[in-house]
C-alpha cells in the first residue's frame, strides 16, 4: 500500500483530486473515499471481466476499514457486459432501473457515490449515469486501462453511443476523485496497453510546455524498453513493469498533467480543449466504421498520421515531423495507415469510402456548422493555433484518398526554388555505414521515407545501431555498433524496398546468434520477384550462409548467423544492379581478410553509384583502391569504419528531375539549390544531358542547378540519349519526350542504356510504354531502352481509368509532371506510393508549383462497379493419368465456360504430323517428352486467356514441365488434376490403343506420379463412381466446380438476396449409399452440408475417412445434386465426431475441400491459428463459414461474451456462424439483439446465429440466412433442436413472416392441366402457404385484373395468351423478346412502381429447360481449336416452341442451325424473324439434307411426341 505521504497527486480545477501511483487498490482508495468523499452508500460498478478479479478484494477492504472505523457505510456492487456495445441507452436504462429498484433498501439517494471501475466504456457510461441519476450524484473514476488513465477518466466527459455516432449523447460531469493505480497495467492485455500508448504519444505531440520536446524524446528513447515490458505476458505479481516502473509513471504523469491543465482552463471545449483531439477527427471516422475490431487508440494513431500529413499538405508542417511521428507510433506497435496488414486482418478487410469517412466527420463536436475543424501540428509539441483549425473537405479528401487528380496548371509561378528530400541512395548507404561504424554520427537531411524507415527498423531489430532524433527530427543521431549485429527472431519485412533488401542481405551475414541462429529477409509480392541471385551466389561462394526459402533468385532469404564472408577473391556479376556491388563493398571490411572484388560478365551497370559508395566509405574511414591493372576490380582492406561527427545527405538527384521537368514542360524557371556538378549522384547530370538538348536553359554550379524551360509546347525531341549513368531518370525524360517535337526532323526521342529498369519496382520500360499509350503516345520497347514519339500537349488524350503506377513512386511522380500540361485532368492511382522517396511530393506540387489537386476514392469506384461474372479468364491446364477423363472433362469445361479447348497430345501430333506411338517408336521416349514440353511451353506463352488445355498423362515425368505447371498455378493460374478410380482407369486402358502401353505396372506409375500431380495442381476434380443411375447431373457438378475456382460463382450473392435460406445437414455415413434419398432430402434447401466427420470409410473403420474417400463423396454429391456444397469437419467439442486433437487430419481434409472447389467451407474458429491462417489464405473463391459452437452453454448472448468470437470470425470468414444453447426463451431474444447489432456493424458479412436445444428452436425459425435443417429421411439430426426446412417455413407462414401468395395458370383450355397438383404438392412439401389455381380464359383483360392483385405470387401462361400477355407486363426479359412469347410471370415486390404496385416481369422458360436437358446429356459445341470446326445442330418443327429451340442452340454456341419442317414458306418466315448471326439454314429436300457437311450431333424436336412424324420430314431425317 502507498502511504499518504508517498502518493503523487495532480491538480485539476485547483484541487488535488487526481492520484497517480502504484498499489492504490483497494485499501488506500477505501480510506481516501471515506475521508474525502464521505457517503452512506457507495455503488461500485464494473464489467463482468473485471468483477471477479478486483471486486472481492475491494469488498473485503471496505468491510474491514468501515468496521475498524465503526462506520455504517454500505457498498453495493453491479456488473455489466464488457465492450463498446454496452455503452448504450439500453445498458444505461438497466443500470438506472437497478439503482431505483425497491431491492435497494434503503434506496440510493442524492448523496450516494458511484465508483466506476474499468476502462473508457465503463467510465463514460457510468459517469453519464451519475450525471443524470437523481439529477446528479458524485462519482469516482478508477481507470484500469492505460487509455482511460491518460484520457477518458480526466475531464468530466461522459457519454453513450447511438446509431448516429459515438459519444453524441452525454454530459460534462466532473468526478470527485480519480484514482490511477498503475499496478492495473501489470494485468492489462498487450494490445490494450499499446492502445493506450496512442493517447500518451498524442499528448507529447501536441504539448511541450518547456519547449524542449522532452516528453516526446522520452517516448522515442524508451520505446524498445517499454515495448519489451508491454509484450511480456500480463502478471499479477507486478513483475511485468518492475524494470520500468519509474518510466511508466513519468509517462502517465506527463499525459495526466497536460490533460488536467487543459481541462482546467477549458472545461467545456471552448477552444483550447480541442487540442486534445489531435488525431481524433479522422481517427473517430475510422473508429465509427471499424469498431469494435479496431480499438480507439489504433484509430487515433491512424488519425494522427493522416492529420499530420494534412498539415504538411497545407504547407504548415515539416515532413520530418510527420516521419518522426510515424516512427514513434510504429515503434510502439501502433498502426499508421488504414492499409496496415494488421488492421486489414483484424477488420476482415472492411471496406469503406472516403465519403463515408467525411460523413462521420461531419458530426464531430468541434465542427462549426458544416465546417470541419481539425487540430493541425506546427511541430512536435506545437499547434498552429490554440484550437482546432478550419479545413476544407477538398483538402481532407486528398489525404484520405488512394488516387489523386492532377489538374492542368492554369498559371504557375514563373520562378521557384525547390529542395527535394535527401537522396535515397546516399541515405541508405549512410545508415549502413554509420551502423557498422564506431562512435556517434549526426546525419543531416536524411530522407524520411518508406525505404529508409525499412532500413532503420531492420538495423534496430538486428541491434546494428541505436537512433534518436535531434533538432525537431531534422538530424538523426546514429550510435554505431561496430558491425556487431544480432540475428533477429522475427522475419525482417522489407516491403518493396529494393535498396534495403540488397544492402541488408550482406549486412545480415555479419550477425551473430541471438534468439535464433539465422535471420529471414522477406518482402511483398513484387519484392519476391525482384532479382538478387548474383549477390547471393557471390556470398555463397565466399562462405556466407545464405539460402533461398522460396523461388531461387529472389527473396525471401534465410541468412545464417555467424557465417560471414571469408574474404579474399570475390567474383560478382554486376550487369543487372550496381546495388549488388555496393552491398559487398560496404560490408567487405568486416570479412575475415582483405577482399578483392571483381565485377564480371561485362560492363557494370550504373558505375556512378559504385563510385558514390567508395567515396562515402572513404568519408567513414575505409579507402577502397580501384585496380590499375584489372578492369572493374576493387581492393577493400579489412578494418572498421570510424563515424564522422556529422554527415550531410545531399538532395536526391533522381527526385530533383521532377521539379526541373515541370519548369521544362511549362516554360518556367526552377532552381534546386543543393544539387550541382559536384554531386555524387549520376542523375545530377539530367539537366545538362537531357534538358539542355531539349531546348532548356540550364545553369549549373557545383552545388545548384537552375532550369528554364522553353515556351510551353516547344520542347525538342532528342535523336538518342544514353541514360546509363542516370537510369532512374529515364521515366522523367520519357514524359517530356511525349510532348517533344522537332522543327526539322523526327519527333521521336530514343532513350538507351536503361536495361536494368526492367527489374526495378516493376518493369518500368513496359510500364512507361503502356501508360503513355493511354495518353495517345506511341512508344516502342528496345532491348535496352525505349523510343517515344512526341505529340502536341493539346493532342494528349485523357487516360480513362487513370495512370496505373505499379506501386512505383517514380511512375507516379513522372506522370504528375505530364498532368500539369495535359489538356484534361489526369488521375494518378496509388497516390501514396511516392512515400518511397518523396512523401511530400503532392504537397510540393500544390504549395510550390500551385497545382490544383483533388483526392479520388478509387475503392469507392471499385465498390460501385458490379462484380458479377468478373472471374478469372486465365487459361486452365488439366493434368492426370491417361484414362482419368482429362479430354472429356476439358471439353465439358470449355462448354461450361464458353472457352476454346485444346488437346495438347492432339496438338503435338498435328505439329509433327505423326501419332504419338509413331514418335516413340521412331525416336524414343526422351524425344517425345522434349516435344511434349515444347508444346506445353507454347501453350503457356501463346494463349494465356480463355483456353482449356488437356495435357498428356505423362507430362509430369519431366522436371521442367513440372516446374512450368507449378509456376503457373503459383502465379494465379489454374491447373486441375482430374482423378478417377484406378480400377476404372485400368479397365479403360485395356481397350484404348491410341497411346503406347505403359512400360511399368500402371499402379506403380500412379504411385510414382501421384505426388507430382499433387505438386503441379492447385485444384482437383474427381469423376464420380458407383453413383445411382438416377444421378444425371455430372455437367452441373462440373459447372459448379468451375464457376467457383474461376471466381465466377455468385452463390453467396444469390443467397444474401433471399429473405430465407437453408442448408440441409447430411448425417449419412456414405453419400453413394444414400443417393436415392438425396433428391428428396434437398427439396426446399439452398445448399447441402457434407458432414465429413460423420462419414464412415469402409477401409478405415473407427478412423477419420481417407482423403480419397472424402474426395469421392464430394464427387458423388456433385453428381447427385445441383445445390452448393458446404464442407464441414466438426470436432467432438463442437458437437461432431472428429477428435479435437486431430489437427493434421482436419487440416488435410479442409485443404482438400479447397482443392475440390467446394462453394462453402465451414472453418472452426477453435482450431489452431496456424490452420486458420493456412486455410483462409488459400481459399480462392470458396467462401469460408467461420464457426464457433458452444454446446456447453458457457457463453451468453447478453453479456458480450460472444463478441470476441464474432470478431475472430470477421478475420477469417465470409460468413459467421455462432451456435449457442438456449435455456429459456430470453436467450433467443438476446440472440436477436446480438444479431441486430452484428448486422448493423458489418452489414456485408452474413451471420448465422442460432441456439441449440428445444428452447432454441425459435432461434432457428427466426434465423434468416442459411439456417441448418434436417429432413425426416436422414438417419438423425445433426444438432439438438434442429428442424426441417418445411417445419420452419410452416412456422414462418403461421406468424405471417412468409405471406400467403396466389399463383395461377392462365390459358384456355387448361382444365386438364396437372400444374396445380404439382405446384401445390411442392408448396406443401417445402412448407410454403401458397396456392396454385387455374384461371381458364383467353381474355387478356381478365388476366390483367388478376396479376395486379397485391397477393399475386406468379403465374404460368399457355396458349393462346403467350403473346398477348406481353403487353400487360412491366418488363420482359431478352429471351422472351427474341422468342416472342412469355410463359412465366414473376413478381418483383422489391421493385415497386410509383403507384406502389408490384413490378411484373415476363420470362420464357422453354429455352432454359431445353438447355438444361442438353447440358445434362453432355451436349457440347466445343471441338479442338486445331481443327477449327464448328458444331451444327438441328431443329425439327416450325411452331412457337421451335423459336425457343433456335434461341437455345444459339445461346449454347451452335452454328449453323438447320431447320426442318413441313411448310417451307412458314419456316422461311421464321428464319427471317431472327438476327442474321443465328446462321439458320433451311432443309427443304434431299439435296439440302445431303449437303450438310458434318453429322449433326444435337437435335431438338418440337413436334408432338405422341403423334407420328410427317413422312416427308422422316425421309429427310433419315437422309
Tab-separated table of N, CA, C and O in Angstrom, residues 1300-1356:
chain	number	residue	atom	x	y	z
A	1300	UNK	N	-48.939	-15.584	-47.511
A	1300	UNK	CA	-49.583	-16.460	-48.492
A	1300	UNK	C	-49.744	-15.730	-49.821
A	1300	UNK	O	-50.191	-14.585	-49.868
A	1301	UNK	N	-49.383	-16.415	-50.895
A	1301	UNK	CA	-49.478	-15.837	-52.237
A	1301	UNK	C	-50.311	-16.752	-53.133
A	1301	UNK	O	-50.374	-17.969	-52.938
A	1302	UNK	N	-50.913	-16.149	-54.141
A	1302	UNK	CA	-51.684	-16.903	-55.124
A	1302	UNK	C	-50.926	-16.992	-56.433
A	1302	UNK	O	-50.395	-15.990	-56.933
A	1303	UNK	N	-50.856	-18.197	-56.956
A	1303	UNK	CA	-50.222	-18.452	-58.243
A	1303	UNK	C	-51.280	-19.004	-59.208
A	1303	UNK	O	-52.227	-19.684	-58.777
A	1304	UNK	N	-51.091	-18.746	-60.500
A	1304	UNK	CA	-52.135	-19.109	-61.459
A	1304	UNK	C	-51.535	-19.737	-62.711
A	1304	UNK	O	-50.359	-19.518	-63.049
A	1305	UNK	N	-52.415	-20.472	-63.383
A	1305	UNK	CA	-52.157	-20.934	-64.750
A	1305	UNK	C	-53.158	-20.235	-65.639
A	1305	UNK	O	-54.374	-20.424	-65.501
A	1306	UNK	N	-52.686	-19.377	-66.560
A	1306	UNK	CA	-53.549	-18.645	-67.487
A	1306	UNK	C	-53.556	-19.343	-68.839
A	1306	UNK	O	-52.488	-19.723	-69.354
A	1307	UNK	N	-54.722	-19.492	-69.443
A	1307	UNK	CA	-54.823	-20.064	-70.782
A	1307	UNK	C	-56.162	-20.750	-70.971
A	1307	UNK	O	-56.988	-20.818	-70.059
A	1308	UNK	N	-56.350	-21.287	-72.161
A	1308	UNK	CA	-57.601	-21.981	-72.473
A	1308	UNK	C	-57.377	-22.917	-73.655
A	1308	UNK	O	-56.860	-22.470	-74.687
A	1309	UNK	N	-57.632	-24.184	-73.474
A	1309	UNK	CA	-58.192	-24.887	-72.315
A	1309	UNK	C	-57.081	-25.306	-71.352
A	1309	UNK	O	-55.989	-25.682	-71.767
A	1310	UNK	N	-57.369	-25.280	-70.037
A	1310	UNK	CA	-56.390	-25.692	-69.034
A	1310	UNK	C	-57.023	-26.595	-67.972
A	1310	UNK	O	-56.388	-26.892	-66.960
A	1311	UNK	N	-58.264	-27.014	-68.218
A	1311	UNK	CA	-58.976	-27.783	-67.198
A	1311	UNK	C	-58.282	-29.089	-66.859
A	1311	UNK	O	-58.362	-29.579	-65.727
A	1312	UNK	N	-57.582	-29.679	-67.837
A	1312	UNK	CA	-56.939	-30.968	-67.601
A	1312	UNK	C	-55.485	-30.831	-67.150
A	1312	UNK	O	-54.796	-31.836	-66.970
A	1313	UNK	N	-55.023	-29.614	-66.995
A	1313	UNK	CA	-53.615	-29.413	-66.638
A	1313	UNK	C	-53.297	-29.979	-65.248
A	1313	UNK	O	-54.086	-29.853	-64.313
A	1314	UNK	N	-52.150	-30.612	-65.147
A	1314	UNK	CA	-51.685	-31.154	-63.866
A	1314	UNK	C	-50.845	-30.144	-63.069
A	1314	UNK	O	-50.376	-30.446	-61.972
A	1315	UNK	N	-50.662	-28.958	-63.640
A	1315	UNK	CA	-49.804	-27.965	-62.968
A	1315	UNK	C	-50.260	-27.646	-61.547
A	1315	UNK	O	-49.431	-27.595	-60.627
A	1316	UNK	N	-51.549	-27.414	-61.287
A	1316	UNK	CA	-51.941	-27.113	-59.905
A	1316	UNK	C	-51.585	-28.225	-58.923
A	1316	UNK	O	-51.127	-27.954	-57.822
A	1317	UNK	N	-51.790	-29.455	-59.349
A	1317	UNK	CA	-51.487	-30.577	-58.459
A	1317	UNK	C	-49.996	-30.605	-58.132
A	1317	UNK	O	-49.591	-30.749	-56.965
A	1318	UNK	N	-49.151	-30.433	-59.158
A	1318	UNK	CA	-47.703	-30.494	-58.955
A	1318	UNK	C	-47.221	-29.336	-58.094
A	1318	UNK	O	-46.440	-29.519	-57.146
A	1319	UNK	N	-47.674	-28.138	-58.405
A	1319	UNK	CA	-47.212	-26.970	-57.660
A	1319	UNK	C	-47.675	-27.013	-56.209
A	1319	UNK	O	-46.889	-26.742	-55.283
A	1320	UNK	N	-48.940	-27.353	-55.995
A	1320	UNK	CA	-49.453	-27.362	-54.620
A	1320	UNK	C	-48.802	-28.460	-53.788
A	1320	UNK	O	-48.592	-28.303	-52.581
A	1321	UNK	N	-48.476	-29.581	-54.444
A	1321	UNK	CA	-47.752	-30.635	-53.728
A	1321	UNK	C	-46.378	-30.130	-53.288
A	1321	UNK	O	-45.940	-30.379	-52.158
A	1322	UNK	N	-45.703	-29.397	-54.191
A	1322	UNK	CA	-44.373	-28.872	-53.855
A	1322	UNK	C	-44.468	-27.808	-52.767
A	1322	UNK	O	-43.656	-27.778	-51.840
A	1323	UNK	N	-45.474	-26.943	-52.844
A	1323	UNK	CA	-45.663	-25.943	-51.787
A	1323	UNK	C	-45.817	-26.623	-50.428
A	1323	UNK	O	-45.212	-26.222	-49.427
A	1324	UNK	N	-46.620	-27.672	-50.394
A	1324	UNK	CA	-46.844	-28.395	-49.140
A	1324	UNK	C	-45.570	-29.083	-48.676
A	1324	UNK	O	-45.244	-29.085	-47.480
A	1325	UNK	N	-44.829	-29.630	-49.641
A	1325	UNK	CA	-43.615	-30.364	-49.320
A	1325	UNK	C	-42.583	-29.469	-48.645
A	1325	UNK	O	-41.855	-29.903	-47.746
A	1326	UNK	N	-42.498	-28.200	-49.079
A	1326	UNK	CA	-41.481	-27.302	-48.527
A	1326	UNK	C	-42.038	-26.374	-47.457
A	1326	UNK	O	-41.310	-25.563	-46.892
A	1327	UNK	N	-43.354	-26.480	-47.178
A	1327	UNK	CA	-43.925	-25.697	-46.089
A	1327	UNK	C	-44.345	-24.294	-46.450
A	1327	UNK	O	-44.478	-23.451	-45.557
A	1328	UNK	N	-44.577	-24.021	-47.719
A	1328	UNK	CA	-44.995	-22.683	-48.135
A	1328	UNK	C	-46.514	-22.581	-48.117
A	1328	UNK	O	-47.216	-23.502	-48.562
A	1329	UNK	N	-47.065	-21.444	-47.657
A	1329	UNK	CA	-48.524	-21.313	-47.509
A	1329	UNK	C	-49.210	-20.828	-48.785
A	1329	UNK	O	-50.222	-20.123	-48.713
A	1330	UNK	N	-48.688	-21.163	-49.939
A	1330	UNK	CA	-49.192	-20.617	-51.193
A	1330	UNK	C	-50.231	-21.543	-51.837
A	1330	UNK	O	-50.336	-22.732	-51.491
A	1331	UNK	N	-50.963	-20.999	-52.820
A	1331	UNK	CA	-51.983	-21.765	-53.543
A	1331	UNK	C	-51.829	-21.516	-55.040
A	1331	UNK	O	-51.704	-20.380	-55.474
A	1332	UNK	N	-51.847	-22.615	-55.806
A	1332	UNK	CA	-51.727	-22.530	-57.275
A	1332	UNK	C	-53.066	-22.956	-57.866
A	1332	UNK	O	-53.563	-24.059	-57.575
A	1333	UNK	N	-53.666	-22.088	-58.697
A	1333	UNK	CA	-55.011	-22.345	-59.243
A	1333	UNK	C	-55.041	-22.139	-60.746
A	1333	UNK	O	-54.166	-21.469	-61.316
A	1334	UNK	N	-56.068	-22.697	-61.361
A	1334	UNK	CA	-56.290	-22.468	-62.795
A	1334	UNK	C	-57.108	-21.196	-62.968
A	1334	UNK	O	-58.019	-20.916	-62.202
A	1335	UNK	N	-56.780	-20.457	-64.021
A	1335	UNK	CA	-57.605	-19.312	-64.433
A	1335	UNK	C	-57.849	-19.489	-65.918
A	1335	UNK	O	-57.047	-19.056	-66.758
A	1336	UNK	N	-58.923	-20.196	-66.229
A	1336	UNK	CA	-59.165	-20.569	-67.637
A	1336	UNK	C	-59.796	-19.380	-68.349
A	1336	UNK	O	-60.944	-18.999	-68.092
A	1337	UNK	N	-59.037	-18.797	-69.266
A	1337	UNK	CA	-59.515	-17.635	-70.013
A	1337	UNK	C	-58.642	-17.436	-71.238
A	1337	UNK	O	-57.482	-17.858	-71.268
A	1338	UNK	N	-59.224	-16.791	-72.226
A	1338	UNK	CA	-58.429	-16.362	-73.381
A	1338	UNK	C	-58.508	-14.845	-73.527
A	1338	UNK	O	-58.127	-14.286	-74.546
A	1339	UNK	N	-58.974	-14.182	-72.470
A	1339	UNK	CA	-59.157	-12.733	-72.494
A	1339	UNK	C	-58.043	-12.056	-71.686
A	1339	UNK	O	-57.976	-12.200	-70.457
A	1340	UNK	N	-57.152	-11.302	-72.330
A	1340	UNK	CA	-56.055	-10.628	-71.619
A	1340	UNK	C	-56.553	-9.689	-70.518
A	1340	UNK	O	-55.858	-9.476	-69.516
A	1341	UNK	N	-57.730	-9.104	-70.671
A	1341	UNK	CA	-58.218	-8.173	-69.656
A	1341	UNK	C	-58.468	-8.884	-68.324
A	1341	UNK	O	-58.255	-8.327	-67.251
A	1342	UNK	N	-58.968	-10.122	-68.407
A	1342	UNK	CA	-59.172	-10.877	-67.172
A	1342	UNK	C	-57.836	-11.175	-66.498
A	1342	UNK	O	-57.711	-11.145	-65.272
A	1343	UNK	N	-56.848	-11.469	-67.337
A	1343	UNK	CA	-55.507	-11.731	-66.796
A	1343	UNK	C	-54.979	-10.494	-66.088
A	1343	UNK	O	-54.393	-10.570	-65.001
A	1344	UNK	N	-55.187	-9.327	-66.696
A	1344	UNK	CA	-54.660	-8.090	-66.128
A	1344	UNK	C	-55.229	-7.829	-64.737
A	1344	UNK	O	-54.515	-7.398	-63.823
A	1345	UNK	N	-56.497	-8.112	-64.531
A	1345	UNK	CA	-57.097	-7.910	-63.209
A	1345	UNK	C	-56.424	-8.783	-62.168
A	1345	UNK	O	-56.158	-8.350	-61.040
A	1346	UNK	N	-56.126	-10.015	-62.556
A	1346	UNK	CA	-55.567	-10.964	-61.589
A	1346	UNK	C	-54.117	-10.620	-61.251
A	1346	UNK	O	-53.710	-10.642	-60.084
A	1347	UNK	N	-53.327	-10.270	-62.263
A	1347	UNK	CA	-51.897	-10.081	-61.999
A	1347	UNK	C	-51.608	-8.784	-61.252
A	1347	UNK	O	-50.499	-8.615	-60.732
A	1348	UNK	N	-52.566	-7.906	-61.183
A	1348	UNK	CA	-52.348	-6.673	-60.432
A	1348	UNK	C	-52.825	-6.777	-58.980
A	1348	UNK	O	-52.753	-5.808	-58.228
A	1349	UNK	N	-53.286	-7.960	-58.603
A	1349	UNK	CA	-53.693	-8.163	-57.210
A	1349	UNK	C	-52.454	-8.168	-56.321
A	1349	UNK	O	-51.418	-8.712	-56.694
A	1350	UNK	N	-52.520	-7.574	-55.144
A	1350	UNK	CA	-51.328	-7.478	-54.278
A	1350	UNK	C	-50.837	-8.829	-53.776
A	1350	UNK	O	-49.685	-8.945	-53.368
A	1351	UNK	N	-51.695	-9.861	-53.786
A	1351	UNK	CA	-51.269	-11.166	-53.277
A	1351	UNK	C	-50.801	-12.111	-54.385
A	1351	UNK	O	-50.674	-13.317	-54.163
A	1352	UNK	N	-50.560	-11.575	-55.583
A	1352	UNK	CA	-50.069	-12.425	-56.673
A	1352	UNK	C	-48.646	-12.885	-56.372
A	1352	UNK	O	-47.783	-12.093	-55.994
A	1353	UNK	N	-48.402	-14.183	-56.530
A	1353	UNK	CA	-47.055	-14.723	-56.350
A	1353	UNK	C	-46.352	-14.959	-57.670
A	1353	UNK	O	-45.129	-14.896	-57.751
A	1354	UNK	N	-47.115	-15.223	-58.722
A	1354	UNK	CA	-46.553	-15.508	-60.035
A	1354	UNK	C	-47.546	-16.306	-60.840
A	1354	UNK	O	-48.643	-16.645	-60.362
A	1355	UNK	N	-47.173	-16.617	-62.083
A	1355	UNK	CA	-48.129	-17.329	-62.930
A	1355	UNK	C	-47.414	-18.039	-64.063
A	1355	UNK	O	-46.296	-17.678	-64.455
A	1356	UNK	N	-48.109	-19.076	-64.577
A	1356	UNK	CA	-47.706	-19.748	-65.802
A	1356	UNK	C	-48.672	-19.317	-66.897
A	1356	UNK	O	-49.853	-19.068	-66.636
